[in-house]
Amino acid sequence: MSQTVRTRPEGSGQPLSEAYDTALLDLDGVVYAGGSAIAHAVESLGTARGGGMHLAYVTNNALRTPDTVAEHLTELGVPTEAGDVITSAQAVARLISEQVPAGARVLVIGGDGLRVALRERGLEPVESVDDDPVAVVQGYGGPELPWGRFAEACYAIGRGVPWFASNTDLTIPSARGIVPGNGAAVEVVRIATGAEPQVAGKPLTPMHRETILRTGAERPLVVGDRLDTDIEGAFNGEVDSLLVLTGVTDGAQLLAAPPRHRPTYVDADLRGLLTGQPEVVEAGDGFRCGGWTATAGSDQLELDGEGEVLDGLRALCAAAWTAAGAGSCGLDGGKALARLGL
């Protein structure tokens, strides 16, 4: 995939699980929300794996270790080995190891995922600035992370210690709703210090590099629910992507997406891995997908027809993205989305 301006979702005559050798799956909002599997995820992943697709789980959440994530997935009904899990903790640990001496001490602001990843790279995690760390790394520490840990990071940064962050997702989905993510915690330290961290996670290239190194994927498909991490990460890595609407992205955000946030494919959930994708074609002044035709009016997007909801959304994406070109669509798509129930 070249980094050209995408103006419509693409079609696929093959099931995506056959067209790509490896699915690089986000977790939160794609496979599970909180501790529970998302509808259709377990069955869809099992079918894709049974058909020969390699499944790798790529998460910006640095709290849990690959072993813990694999155990959780297996309990949900998705058999997984630790080697199938790639975390932003692993990506940031590699980034740090390339800049500090072997065996160096690193101050950890976060959970066990960071500590395990640092040890894997031959670094020593420590808990206090008084341990003379040569770097400080910050990752999601869960809702119980003490406020004093942010102060510890500030003390280290104030002494000139380089600061690294696993990721900067401002929010994450939970079973009860959207909650602050590591990016919100990073902002606390940024405001207090005026410093800028080196970031490893999606959508940046250290995470993509870590994923390819660990999976050996040749025809990867990124599968995610976030435009600003999963889809932009695929764009930066020049690979195709599937957006599923089971997490944080809604229809309005998708229609307004700038080029780097426009997915190759759009589907409701992980069942989209098992099917081909319908083609969006030009139709007069607009675009048609299935039984729907979408056009861009002077101030709003218009939708006519009937049929599958996702076909209507795909047609609307083509109308919105074409009208926006290399920018973000400013047309009102509220009535059209309401007609689709989105």
Tab-separated table of C-alpha atoms in Angstrom:
chain	number	residue	atom	x	y	z
A	1	MET	CA	0.000	0.000	0.000
A	2	SER	CA	1.422	3.360	-0.959
A	3	GLN	CA	0.780	6.448	1.126
A	4	THR	CA	-1.577	8.060	-1.369
A	5	VAL	CA	-4.755	9.918	-0.499
A	6	ARG	CA	-7.404	7.250	0.060
A	7	THR	CA	-10.810	8.422	-1.156
A	8	ARG	CA	-12.906	5.306	-0.530
A	9	PRO	CA	-12.792	1.996	1.340
A	10	GLU	CA	-11.442	-0.781	-0.855
A	11	GLY	CA	-13.181	-3.998	-1.856
A	12	SER	CA	-11.802	-7.520	-1.675
A	13	GLY	CA	-13.013	-10.500	-3.672
A	14	GLN	CA	-11.359	-12.846	-1.163
A	15	PRO	CA	-12.048	-13.197	2.544
A	16	LEU	CA	-9.511	-10.996	4.307
A	17	SER	CA	-8.272	-14.040	6.234
A	18	GLU	CA	-7.150	-15.505	2.900
A	19	ALA	CA	-5.866	-12.299	1.297
A	20	TYR	CA	-3.441	-11.596	4.205
A	21	ASP	CA	-1.120	-13.981	6.022
A	22	THR	CA	-1.142	-12.280	9.432
A	23	ALA	CA	-3.724	-10.258	11.343
A	24	LEU	CA	-2.095	-7.708	13.646
A	25	LEU	CA	-4.960	-7.314	16.088
A	26	ASP	CA	-5.438	-4.608	18.648
A	27	LEU	CA	-6.981	-5.906	21.873
A	28	ASP	CA	-8.945	-3.269	23.809
A	29	GLY	CA	-12.056	-2.479	21.800
A	30	VAL	CA	-11.374	-5.174	19.188
A	31	VAL	CA	-11.080	-8.542	20.942
A	32	TYR	CA	-12.290	-7.564	24.398
A	33	ALA	CA	-13.576	-4.641	26.455
A	34	GLY	CA	-12.614	-4.792	30.092
A	35	GLY	CA	-12.464	-8.488	30.948
A	36	SER	CA	-15.090	-9.730	28.500
A	37	ALA	CA	-14.844	-10.770	24.864
A	38	ILE	CA	-16.554	-8.578	22.307
A	39	ALA	CA	-19.439	-10.190	20.456
A	40	HIS	CA	-18.364	-12.482	17.587
A	41	ALA	CA	-14.648	-12.067	18.381
A	42	VAL	CA	-13.910	-15.559	19.711
A	43	GLU	CA	-15.705	-17.411	16.922
A	44	SER	CA	-14.300	-15.192	14.173
A	45	LEU	CA	-10.714	-15.499	15.364
A	46	GLY	CA	-11.047	-19.251	15.704
A	47	THR	CA	-12.308	-19.567	12.142
A	48	ALA	CA	-9.576	-17.293	10.761
A	49	ARG	CA	-6.873	-19.247	12.592
A	50	GLY	CA	-8.351	-22.546	11.472
A	51	GLY	CA	-8.117	-21.351	7.881
A	52	GLY	CA	-4.393	-20.709	8.194
A	53	MET	CA	-4.211	-17.039	9.149
A	54	HIS	CA	-1.582	-16.204	11.768
A	55	LEU	CA	-3.025	-14.127	14.607
A	56	ALA	CA	-0.819	-11.681	16.493
A	57	TYR	CA	-2.094	-9.386	19.217
A	58	VAL	CA	-0.582	-5.902	19.186
A	59	THR	CA	-1.479	-3.658	22.078
A	60	ASN	CA	-0.454	-0.221	23.282
A	61	ASN	CA	-1.425	-1.239	26.810
A	62	ALA	CA	1.868	-1.725	28.648
A	63	LEU	CA	0.361	-2.834	31.950
A	64	ARG	CA	0.122	-6.586	31.457
A	65	THR	CA	2.846	-9.007	30.410
A	66	PRO	CA	2.543	-11.097	27.224
A	67	ASP	CA	2.073	-14.190	29.422
A	68	THR	CA	-0.828	-12.562	31.260
A	69	VAL	CA	-2.437	-11.346	28.034
A	70	ALA	CA	-2.079	-14.801	26.456
A	71	GLU	CA	-3.648	-16.458	29.510
A	72	HIS	CA	-6.566	-14.015	29.406
A	73	LEU	CA	-7.174	-14.607	25.706
A	74	THR	CA	-6.998	-18.361	26.190
A	75	GLU	CA	-9.539	-18.140	29.025
A	76	LEU	CA	-11.847	-16.192	26.704
A	77	GLY	CA	-11.644	-19.032	24.178
A	78	VAL	CA	-8.863	-17.688	21.934
A	79	PRO	CA	-5.863	-20.050	22.362
A	80	THR	CA	-2.776	-17.839	22.469
A	81	GLU	CA	0.922	-18.183	23.255
A	82	ALA	CA	2.929	-15.392	24.863
A	83	GLY	CA	4.970	-15.098	21.669
A	84	ASP	CA	1.794	-14.092	19.811
A	85	VAL	CA	1.474	-10.938	21.950
A	86	ILE	CA	3.394	-7.743	21.139
A	87	THR	CA	3.118	-4.826	23.548
A	88	SER	CA	4.218	-1.219	23.566
A	89	ALA	CA	6.261	-2.145	26.643
A	90	GLN	CA	8.395	-4.392	24.442
A	91	ALA	CA	8.726	-1.678	21.806
A	92	VAL	CA	9.779	0.997	24.286
A	93	ALA	CA	12.195	-1.390	26.038
A	94	ARG	CA	13.951	-2.016	22.715
A	95	LEU	CA	14.036	1.736	22.052
A	96	ILE	CA	15.644	2.387	25.442
A	97	SER	CA	18.142	-0.474	25.070
A	98	GLU	CA	19.444	1.087	21.869
A	99	GLN	CA	20.346	4.289	23.735
A	100	VAL	CA	21.686	3.185	27.136
A	101	PRO	CA	24.407	0.753	28.267
A	102	ALA	CA	23.620	-2.925	28.815
A	103	GLY	CA	22.427	-3.571	32.354
A	104	ALA	CA	21.505	0.085	32.928
A	105	ARG	CA	18.912	1.047	35.527
A	106	VAL	CA	15.579	2.374	34.301
A	107	LEU	CA	12.986	4.062	36.521
A	108	VAL	CA	9.581	2.467	35.914
A	109	ILE	CA	6.344	4.438	36.165
A	110	GLY	CA	3.776	1.770	35.333
A	111	GLY	CA	3.078	-1.919	35.729
A	112	ASP	CA	4.696	-5.332	35.450
A	113	GLY	CA	4.529	-5.302	31.647
A	114	LEU	CA	7.246	-2.661	31.580
A	115	ARG	CA	9.434	-4.444	34.120
A	116	VAL	CA	9.322	-7.766	32.262
A	117	ALA	CA	10.052	-6.074	28.918
A	118	LEU	CA	13.028	-4.173	30.337
A	119	ARG	CA	14.538	-7.338	31.813
A	120	GLU	CA	14.059	-9.073	28.459
A	121	ARG	CA	16.345	-6.441	26.945
A	122	GLY	CA	18.934	-6.793	29.740
A	123	LEU	CA	17.976	-3.639	31.640
A	124	GLU	CA	17.313	-3.285	35.371
A	125	PRO	CA	13.959	-1.740	36.416
A	126	VAL	CA	14.088	0.431	39.545
A	127	GLU	CA	11.437	2.287	41.533
A	128	SER	CA	13.126	5.474	42.751
A	129	VAL	CA	15.148	8.339	41.348
A	130	ASP	CA	17.491	7.680	44.282
A	131	ASP	CA	18.529	4.458	42.498
A	132	ASP	CA	20.359	6.615	39.910
A	133	PRO	CA	18.469	5.501	36.779
A	134	VAL	CA	19.783	6.501	33.355
A	135	ALA	CA	16.278	6.634	31.872
A	136	VAL	CA	12.663	6.860	33.004
A	137	VAL	CA	9.872	4.968	31.243
A	138	GLN	CA	6.160	5.593	31.666
A	139	GLY	CA	3.387	3.176	30.721
A	140	TYR	CA	-0.209	2.536	31.696
A	141	GLY	CA	-0.296	1.520	35.346
A	142	GLY	CA	-4.000	0.885	35.807
A	143	PRO	CA	-6.528	2.877	37.825
A	144	GLU	CA	-4.726	2.212	41.100
A	145	LEU	CA	-1.379	3.774	40.080
A	146	PRO	CA	-0.441	6.153	42.935
A	147	TRP	CA	-0.203	9.860	42.115
A	148	GLY	CA	3.242	9.887	43.716
A	149	ARG	CA	4.635	7.862	40.801
A	150	PHE	CA	4.141	10.879	38.534
A	151	ALA	CA	6.157	12.946	40.998
A	152	GLU	CA	8.964	10.360	40.867
A	153	ALA	CA	9.073	10.710	37.083
A	154	CYS	CA	9.237	14.498	37.421
A	155	TYR	CA	12.155	14.287	39.851
A	156	ALA	CA	14.124	12.142	37.392
A	157	ILE	CA	13.321	14.326	34.384
A	158	GLY	CA	14.291	17.393	36.411
A	159	ARG	CA	17.745	15.836	36.892
A	160	GLY	CA	18.163	15.463	33.148
A	161	VAL	CA	17.241	11.779	32.852
A	162	PRO	CA	15.775	11.012	29.381
A	163	TRP	CA	12.051	10.221	29.424
A	164	PHE	CA	10.372	7.475	27.399
A	165	ALA	CA	6.678	6.617	27.076
A	166	SER	CA	5.204	3.335	25.941
A	167	ASN	CA	2.321	5.134	24.199
A	168	THR	CA	0.183	8.253	24.369
A	169	ASP	CA	-3.399	6.941	23.993
A	170	LEU	CA	-5.483	9.505	25.858
A	171	THR	CA	-8.298	7.027	26.468
A	172	ILE	CA	-8.971	3.297	26.566
A	173	PRO	CA	-12.301	1.436	26.434
A	174	SER	CA	-13.503	-0.482	29.482
A	175	ALA	CA	-16.548	-2.609	30.182
A	176	ARG	CA	-18.225	0.442	31.775
A	177	GLY	CA	-17.169	3.076	29.243
A	178	ILE	CA	-14.211	5.160	28.082
A	179	VAL	CA	-11.549	5.934	30.706
A	180	PRO	CA	-8.202	7.822	30.812
A	181	GLY	CA	-5.277	6.032	29.179
A	182	ASN	CA	-1.512	6.384	29.464
A	183	GLY	CA	-1.551	9.497	27.307
A	184	ALA	CA	-3.533	11.304	29.995
A	185	ALA	CA	-0.900	10.307	32.565
A	186	VAL	CA	1.892	11.404	30.215
A	187	GLU	CA	0.203	14.812	29.968
A	188	VAL	CA	0.421	15.167	33.753
A	189	VAL	CA	4.201	14.734	33.653
A	190	ARG	CA	4.540	16.868	30.518
A	191	ILE	CA	2.666	19.761	32.138
A	192	ALA	CA	4.750	19.535	35.298
A	193	THR	CA	8.142	19.314	33.568
A	194	GLY	CA	7.769	20.914	30.136
A	195	ALA	CA	9.647	17.883	28.756
A	196	GLU	CA	8.781	15.717	25.764
A	197	PRO	CA	9.086	11.914	25.910
A	198	GLN	CA	10.322	9.574	23.224
A	199	VAL	CA	7.251	7.477	22.378
A	200	ALA	CA	7.324	3.907	21.059
A	201	GLY	CA	3.720	2.752	20.702
A	202	LYS	CA	1.217	2.953	17.883
A	203	PRO	CA	1.030	4.875	15.622
A	204	LEU	CA	4.812	5.408	15.661
A	205	THR	CA	7.361	3.315	13.813
A	206	PRO	CA	9.101	1.639	16.825
A	207	MET	CA	5.910	-0.337	17.479
A	208	HIS	CA	5.522	-1.342	13.837
A	209	ARG	CA	9.169	-2.433	13.742
A	210	GLU	CA	8.747	-4.490	16.928
A	211	THR	CA	5.672	-6.177	15.497
A	212	ILE	CA	7.291	-7.151	12.204
A	213	LEU	CA	10.449	-8.379	13.958
A	214	ARG	CA	8.447	-10.625	16.264
A	215	THR	CA	5.850	-11.951	13.799
A	216	GLY	CA	7.763	-12.131	10.519
A	217	ALA	CA	4.551	-11.094	8.747
A	218	GLU	CA	4.829	-10.738	4.960
A	219	ARG	CA	1.240	-9.681	4.104
A	220	PRO	CA	-0.004	-8.163	7.366
A	221	LEU	CA	-3.414	-6.655	7.975
A	222	VAL	CA	-3.718	-4.264	10.915
A	223	VAL	CA	-7.062	-4.658	12.692
A	224	GLY	CA	-8.110	-1.980	15.146
A	225	ASP	CA	-10.803	0.288	16.542
A	226	ARG	CA	-8.858	3.551	16.778
A	227	LEU	CA	-8.096	5.903	13.927
A	228	ASP	CA	-5.265	7.730	15.706
A	229	THR	CA	-3.282	4.637	16.720
A	230	ASP	CA	-4.231	1.474	14.825
A	231	ILE	CA	-5.120	3.014	11.465
A	232	GLU	CA	-2.459	5.720	11.530
A	233	GLY	CA	0.083	3.081	12.564
A	234	ALA	CA	-0.854	1.010	9.518
A	235	PHE	CA	-0.558	4.128	7.350
A	236	ASN	CA	2.919	4.871	8.753
A	237	GLY	CA	3.971	1.252	8.216
A	238	GLU	CA	2.494	1.250	4.685
A	239	VAL	CA	0.296	-1.785	5.317
A	240	ASP	CA	-3.448	-2.320	4.900
A	241	SER	CA	-5.933	-1.971	7.733
A	242	LEU	CA	-9.403	-3.024	8.851
A	243	LEU	CA	-11.354	-0.725	11.165
A	244	VAL	CA	-13.947	-2.446	13.348
A	245	LEU	CA	-16.680	-0.387	14.998
A	246	THR	CA	-16.598	-2.148	18.372
A	247	GLY	CA	-14.428	0.377	20.221
A	248	VAL	CA	-13.898	4.110	20.351
A	249	THR	CA	-14.420	5.183	16.715
A	250	ASP	CA	-17.916	6.205	15.639
A	251	GLY	CA	-19.361	6.965	12.210
A	252	ALA	CA	-18.910	10.737	12.429
A	253	GLN	CA	-15.215	10.397	13.290
A	254	LEU	CA	-14.714	8.002	10.400
A	255	LEU	CA	-16.338	10.358	7.876
A	256	ALA	CA	-14.141	13.236	9.084
A	257	ALA	CA	-10.903	11.211	8.978
A	258	PRO	CA	-7.882	12.821	7.296
A	259	PRO	CA	-5.838	10.601	4.933
A	260	ARG	CA	-3.605	9.046	7.603
A	261	HIS	CA	-6.714	7.928	9.539
A	262	ARG	CA	-8.619	6.343	6.640
A	263	PRO	CA	-8.722	2.527	6.854
A	264	THR	CA	-8.480	0.218	3.863
A	265	TYR	CA	-11.596	-1.677	4.980
A	266	VAL	CA	-14.483	-0.979	7.365
A	267	ASP	CA	-16.638	-3.557	9.121
A	268	ALA	CA	-18.864	-3.879	12.154
A	269	ASP	CA	-16.736	-6.411	14.052
A	270	LEU	CA	-14.222	-9.224	13.602
A	271	ARG	CA	-16.580	-11.163	11.367
A	272	GLY	CA	-15.184	-8.841	8.696
A	273	LEU	CA	-12.037	-10.990	8.654
A	274	LEU	CA	-13.997	-13.915	7.271
A	275	THR	CA	-15.637	-12.233	4.302
A	276	GLY	CA	-14.755	-10.320	1.204
A	277	GLN	CA	-15.344	-6.603	1.255
A	278	PRO	CA	-17.936	-4.987	-1.069
A	279	GLU	CA	-16.644	-2.609	-3.692
A	280	VAL	CA	-17.542	1.081	-3.577
A	281	VAL	CA	-18.090	2.396	-7.109
A	282	GLU	CA	-18.741	5.792	-8.633
A	283	ALA	CA	-22.403	6.448	-9.436
A	284	GLY	CA	-23.153	9.750	-11.159
A	285	ASP	CA	-22.084	12.520	-8.797
A	286	GLY	CA	-21.714	10.141	-5.893
A	287	PHE	CA	-20.750	6.638	-4.814
A	288	ARG	CA	-22.668	3.386	-4.499
A	289	CYS	CA	-22.133	0.413	-2.251
A	290	GLY	CA	-24.762	-2.289	-2.117
A	291	GLY	CA	-28.179	-0.655	-2.120
A	292	TRP	CA	-26.966	2.772	-1.013
A	293	THR	CA	-25.821	5.847	-2.932
A	294	ALA	CA	-24.040	8.714	-1.140
A	295	THR	CA	-23.279	12.195	-2.445
A	296	ALA	CA	-21.629	15.312	-1.065
A	297	GLY	CA	-23.967	18.317	-1.212
A	298	SER	CA	-23.043	21.937	-0.679
A	299	ASP	CA	-23.103	21.648	3.101
A	300	GLN	CA	-23.993	18.077	3.989
A	301	LEU	CA	-23.663	14.453	2.985
A	302	GLU	CA	-26.740	12.842	1.486
A	303	LEU	CA	-27.704	9.162	1.432
A	304	ASP	CA	-30.365	7.390	-0.619
A	305	GLY	CA	-31.407	3.744	-0.866
A	306	GLU	CA	-31.653	0.853	1.553
A	307	GLY	CA	-29.796	-2.294	2.500
A	308	GLU	CA	-26.940	-3.258	4.788
A	309	VAL	CA	-25.951	-0.504	7.224
A	310	LEU	CA	-22.234	-0.985	6.623
A	311	ASP	CA	-22.691	-0.595	2.869
A	312	GLY	CA	-24.280	2.792	3.509
A	313	LEU	CA	-21.413	3.820	5.759
A	314	ARG	CA	-18.842	2.739	3.161
A	315	ALA	CA	-20.607	4.811	0.490
A	316	LEU	CA	-20.700	7.796	2.846
A	317	CYS	CA	-16.968	7.421	3.510
A	318	ALA	CA	-16.285	7.611	-0.224
A	319	ALA	CA	-18.385	10.760	-0.591
A	320	ALA	CA	-16.846	12.419	2.482
A	321	TRP	CA	-13.210	11.499	1.776
A	322	THR	CA	-13.444	12.480	-1.880
A	323	ALA	CA	-14.946	15.843	-0.971
A	324	ALA	CA	-12.264	16.413	1.675
A	325	GLY	CA	-9.301	15.365	-0.479
A	326	ALA	CA	-6.179	15.624	1.658
A	327	GLY	CA	-8.028	17.405	4.462
A	328	SER	CA	-10.787	16.517	6.915
A	329	CYS	CA	-14.402	16.512	5.795
A	330	GLY	CA	-16.334	19.438	7.205
A	331	LEU	CA	-19.685	18.438	5.723
A	332	ASP	CA	-22.547	17.576	8.050
A	333	GLY	CA	-23.224	13.858	7.915
A	334	GLY	CA	-25.593	13.724	10.874
A	335	LYS	CA	-28.830	13.041	8.982
A	336	ALA	CA	-27.218	10.382	6.796
A	337	LEU	CA	-25.696	8.597	9.799
A	338	ALA	CA	-28.979	8.820	11.687
A	339	ARG	CA	-30.695	7.089	8.783
A	340	LEU	CA	-28.230	4.234	9.224
A	341	GLY	CA	-28.780	4.206	12.967
A	342	LEU	CA	-25.163	5.242	13.621
